[in-house]
GROMACS .gro file of C-alpha atoms in nm:
model
  194
    1UNK     CA    1  -0.064  -1.251  -2.030
    2UNK     CA    2   0.122  -0.874  -2.064
    3UNK     CA    3  -0.127  -0.532  -2.072
    4UNK     CA    4  -0.053  -0.228  -2.351
    5UNK     CA    5  -0.276   0.103  -2.293
    6UNK     CA    6  -0.453  -0.096  -2.635
    7UNK     CA    7  -0.840  -0.162  -2.519
    8UNK     CA    8  -1.104  -0.275  -2.791
    9UNK     CA    9  -1.389   0.084  -2.841
   10UNK     CA   10  -1.550  -0.163  -2.843
   11UNK     CA   11  -1.525  -0.303  -2.487
   12UNK     CA   12  -1.519   0.133  -2.363
   13UNK     CA   13  -1.888   0.143  -2.542
   14UNK     CA   14  -2.039  -0.154  -2.342
   15UNK     CA   15  -1.914  -0.016  -2.006
   16UNK     CA   16  -2.130   0.306  -2.019
   17UNK     CA   17  -2.440   0.192  -2.122
   18UNK     CA   18  -2.681   0.318  -1.835
   19UNK     CA   19  -2.933   0.061  -1.661
   20UNK     CA   20  -3.170   0.034  -1.433
   21UNK     CA   21  -2.988   0.051  -1.096
   22UNK     CA   22  -3.108  -0.284  -0.842
   23UNK     CA   23  -3.048  -0.568  -1.088
   24UNK     CA   24  -2.755  -0.744  -0.896
   25UNK     CA   25  -2.617  -0.781  -0.535
   26UNK     CA   26  -2.388  -0.988  -0.272
   27UNK     CA   27  -2.541  -1.305  -0.231
   28UNK     CA   28  -2.449  -1.453   0.127
   29UNK     CA   29  -2.153  -1.595   0.031
   30UNK     CA   30  -1.982  -1.242  -0.077
   31UNK     CA   31  -2.173  -1.104   0.249
   32UNK     CA   32  -2.018  -1.326   0.439
   33UNK     CA   33  -1.639  -1.311   0.268
   34UNK     CA   34  -1.673  -0.934   0.334
   35UNK     CA   35  -1.785  -0.992   0.710
   36UNK     CA   36  -1.482  -1.188   0.772
   37UNK     CA   37  -1.239  -1.009   0.574
   38UNK     CA   38  -1.323  -0.755   0.787
   39UNK     CA   39  -1.404  -0.524   0.513
   40UNK     CA   40  -1.764  -0.464   0.551
   41UNK     CA   41  -1.949  -0.395   0.859
   42UNK     CA   42  -2.325  -0.353   0.962
   43UNK     CA   43  -2.391  -0.067   1.233
   44UNK     CA   44  -2.432  -0.058   1.594
   45UNK     CA   45  -2.737  -0.266   1.526
   46UNK     CA   46  -2.579  -0.509   1.323
   47UNK     CA   47  -2.818  -0.359   1.029
   48UNK     CA   48  -2.615  -0.392   0.683
   49UNK     CA   49  -2.782  -0.158   0.526
   50UNK     CA   50  -2.730  -0.234   0.176
   51UNK     CA   51  -2.981  -0.028  -0.045
   52UNK     CA   52  -2.861   0.294   0.152
   53UNK     CA   53  -2.596   0.505   0.024
   54UNK     CA   54  -2.202   0.482   0.173
   55UNK     CA   55  -2.032   0.805   0.158
   56UNK     CA   56  -1.666   0.876   0.105
   57UNK     CA   57  -1.555   0.790   0.445
   58UNK     CA   58  -1.698   0.447   0.461
   59UNK     CA   59  -1.601   0.364   0.121
   60UNK     CA   60  -1.233   0.477   0.190
   61UNK     CA   61  -1.201   0.224   0.481
   62UNK     CA   62  -1.319  -0.071   0.292
   63UNK     CA   63  -1.150   0.007  -0.008
   64UNK     CA   64  -0.833  -0.003   0.273
   65UNK     CA   65  -0.929  -0.305   0.425
   66UNK     CA   66  -1.002  -0.491   0.102
   67UNK     CA   67  -0.634  -0.384  -0.024
   68UNK     CA   68  -0.438  -0.456   0.289
   69UNK     CA   69  -0.339  -0.094   0.256
   70UNK     CA   70  -0.146   0.036   0.623
   71UNK     CA   71  -0.322   0.310   0.807
   72UNK     CA   72  -0.084   0.380   1.124
   73UNK     CA   73   0.190   0.602   0.862
   74UNK     CA   74   0.064   0.886   0.657
   75UNK     CA   75   0.194   1.198   0.481
   76UNK     CA   76  -0.158   1.304   0.257
   77UNK     CA   77  -0.419   1.512   0.408
   78UNK     CA   78  -0.679   1.661   0.304
   79UNK     CA   79  -0.857   2.024   0.490
   80UNK     CA   80  -1.157   1.922   0.616
   81UNK     CA   81  -1.092   1.597   0.721
   82UNK     CA   82  -0.970   1.666   1.096
   83UNK     CA   83  -0.693   1.404   1.269
   84UNK     CA   84  -0.998   1.378   1.516
   85UNK     CA   85  -1.256   1.185   1.217
   86UNK     CA   86  -1.309   0.856   1.292
   87UNK     CA   87  -1.188   0.754   0.871
   88UNK     CA   88  -0.868   1.027   0.917
   89UNK     CA   89  -0.550   0.705   0.838
   90UNK     CA   90  -0.853   0.575   0.647
   91UNK     CA   91  -0.884   0.860   0.405
   92UNK     CA   92  -0.555   0.975   0.450
   93UNK     CA   93  -0.428   0.580   0.350
   94UNK     CA   94  -0.607   0.597   0.027
   95UNK     CA   95  -0.420   0.929  -0.137
   96UNK     CA   96  -0.009   0.806   0.028
   97UNK     CA   97  -0.111   0.539  -0.184
   98UNK     CA   98  -0.315   0.683  -0.448
   99UNK     CA   99  -0.618   0.518  -0.478
  100UNK     CA  100  -0.822   0.886  -0.351
  101UNK     CA  101  -0.714   1.260  -0.488
  102UNK     CA  102  -1.025   1.461  -0.343
  103UNK     CA  103  -1.149   1.764  -0.556
  104UNK     CA  104  -0.902   1.934  -0.688
  105UNK     CA  105  -0.894   2.235  -0.397
  106UNK     CA  106  -0.787   2.009  -0.041
  107UNK     CA  107  -1.102   1.863   0.029
  108UNK     CA  108  -1.235   1.520   0.034
  109UNK     CA  109  -1.542   1.508   0.159
  110UNK     CA  110  -1.565   1.286   0.379
  111UNK     CA  111  -1.950   1.265   0.454
  112UNK     CA  112  -2.057   1.299   0.135
  113UNK     CA  113  -2.224   1.022  -0.092
  114UNK     CA  114  -1.946   0.857  -0.304
  115UNK     CA  115  -2.127   0.849  -0.700
  116UNK     CA  116  -2.121   0.516  -0.876
  117UNK     CA  117  -1.798   0.643  -1.096
  118UNK     CA  118  -1.586   0.809  -0.782
  119UNK     CA  119  -1.600   0.382  -0.629
  120UNK     CA  120  -1.502   0.269  -1.002
  121UNK     CA  121  -1.269   0.469  -1.000
  122UNK     CA  122  -1.096   0.372  -0.642
  123UNK     CA  123  -1.193   0.000  -0.709
  124UNK     CA  124  -1.003  -0.020  -0.982
  125UNK     CA  125  -0.639   0.239  -0.874
  126UNK     CA  126  -0.674  -0.017  -0.605
  127UNK     CA  127  -0.655  -0.341  -0.836
  128UNK     CA  128  -0.362  -0.108  -1.015
  129UNK     CA  129  -0.471  -0.020  -1.351
  130UNK     CA  130  -0.530   0.369  -1.320
  131UNK     CA  131  -0.240   0.432  -1.507
  132UNK     CA  132  -0.446   0.209  -1.773
  133UNK     CA  133  -0.725   0.342  -1.748
  134UNK     CA  134  -0.588   0.648  -1.779
  135UNK     CA  135  -0.510   0.600  -2.130
  136UNK     CA  136  -0.775   0.456  -2.186
  137UNK     CA  137  -1.051   0.787  -2.206
  138UNK     CA  138  -0.931   0.907  -1.801
  139UNK     CA  139  -1.219   0.977  -1.569
  140UNK     CA  140  -1.534   0.776  -1.581
  141UNK     CA  141  -1.472   0.611  -1.919
  142UNK     CA  142  -1.162   0.485  -1.880
  143UNK     CA  143  -1.215   0.320  -1.552
  144UNK     CA  144  -1.558   0.223  -1.637
  145UNK     CA  145  -1.408   0.078  -1.907
  146UNK     CA  146  -1.116  -0.081  -1.708
  147UNK     CA  147  -1.344  -0.211  -1.457
  148UNK     CA  148  -1.537  -0.326  -1.716
  149UNK     CA  149  -1.273  -0.576  -1.831
  150UNK     CA  150  -1.123  -0.693  -1.559
  151UNK     CA  151  -1.441  -0.808  -1.366
  152UNK     CA  152  -1.499  -0.506  -1.087
  153UNK     CA  153  -1.828  -0.447  -1.242
  154UNK     CA  154  -1.881  -0.811  -1.337
  155UNK     CA  155  -2.269  -0.863  -1.381
  156UNK     CA  156  -2.380  -0.473  -1.190
  157UNK     CA  157  -2.539  -0.290  -1.384
  158UNK     CA  158  -2.438   0.078  -1.209
  159UNK     CA  159  -2.676   0.379  -1.328
  160UNK     CA  160  -2.410   0.688  -1.438
  161UNK     CA  161  -2.431   0.953  -1.196
  162UNK     CA  162  -2.615   0.768  -0.909
  163UNK     CA  163  -2.528   0.712  -0.595
  164UNK     CA  164  -2.324   0.448  -0.468
  165UNK     CA  165  -2.516   0.226  -0.306
  166UNK     CA  166  -2.355   0.030   0.005
  167UNK     CA  167  -2.410  -0.376  -0.142
  168UNK     CA  168  -2.288  -0.232  -0.520
  169UNK     CA  169  -2.015  -0.067  -0.355
  170UNK     CA  170  -1.954  -0.452  -0.109
  171UNK     CA  171  -1.995  -0.571  -0.504
  172UNK     CA  172  -1.735  -0.409  -0.655
  173UNK     CA  173  -1.485  -0.509  -0.392
  174UNK     CA  174  -1.587  -0.874  -0.382
  175UNK     CA  175  -1.473  -0.917  -0.775
  176UNK     CA  176  -1.239  -0.751  -0.697
  177UNK     CA  177  -1.139  -0.997  -0.449
  178UNK     CA  178  -0.988  -1.245  -0.705
  179UNK     CA  179  -0.865  -0.930  -0.972
  180UNK     CA  180  -0.470  -1.006  -1.004
  181UNK     CA  181  -0.298  -0.686  -0.932
  182UNK     CA  182  -0.145  -0.521  -1.256
  183UNK     CA  183   0.264  -0.510  -1.233
  184UNK     CA  184   0.512  -0.267  -1.301
  185UNK     CA  185   0.802  -0.382  -1.455
  186UNK     CA  186   1.032  -0.171  -1.688
  187UNK     CA  187   1.171  -0.333  -2.011
  188UNK     CA  188   1.405  -0.118  -2.253
  189UNK     CA  189   1.161  -0.048  -2.473
  190UNK     CA  190   0.924   0.140  -2.258
  191UNK     CA  191   0.749   0.056  -1.924
  192UNK     CA  192   0.510  -0.292  -1.944
  193UNK     CA  193   0.267  -0.417  -1.731
  194UNK     CA  194   0.120  -0.747  -1.659
   0.00000   0.00000   0.00000
């Protein structure tokens, strides 16, 4: 199915309706899949801390693992992520892949908590839908609309402006595992995405 930059305005409005947090959650099957694929790991005691907020560095590691993004080579760096930081390669790989761009001042804030909107944006970009999200309203509304349309936030109830819980980022990534990547090809009459 070919996709163009046009999305219904009703989709955009539906994607941004604030609702209460915590109504959805990872199933045992999803947790097992995320663990098997090394996407979601517990702390030193094996606790997943699903209700805890997630740091930007932790989300970077999960997204790289989910997308099979190589962390062995990178050119992008952030001024607040030294090479000895445990997530340095993950964070730089996300920047090189166009998934994370930091705060615009050369910082990533790796130990800061990621918001629901930021987690949605990075997951949308992981699947290649960032270009369409930008043409659908940009951050955060365009990304929320695309996430709802393709199924990243299917059955999730995220509160805008809140910090993302580990459970929610895991659920977004689990949903994303079944979504086809958006491919770009050049056509005589302009770029097309399919």
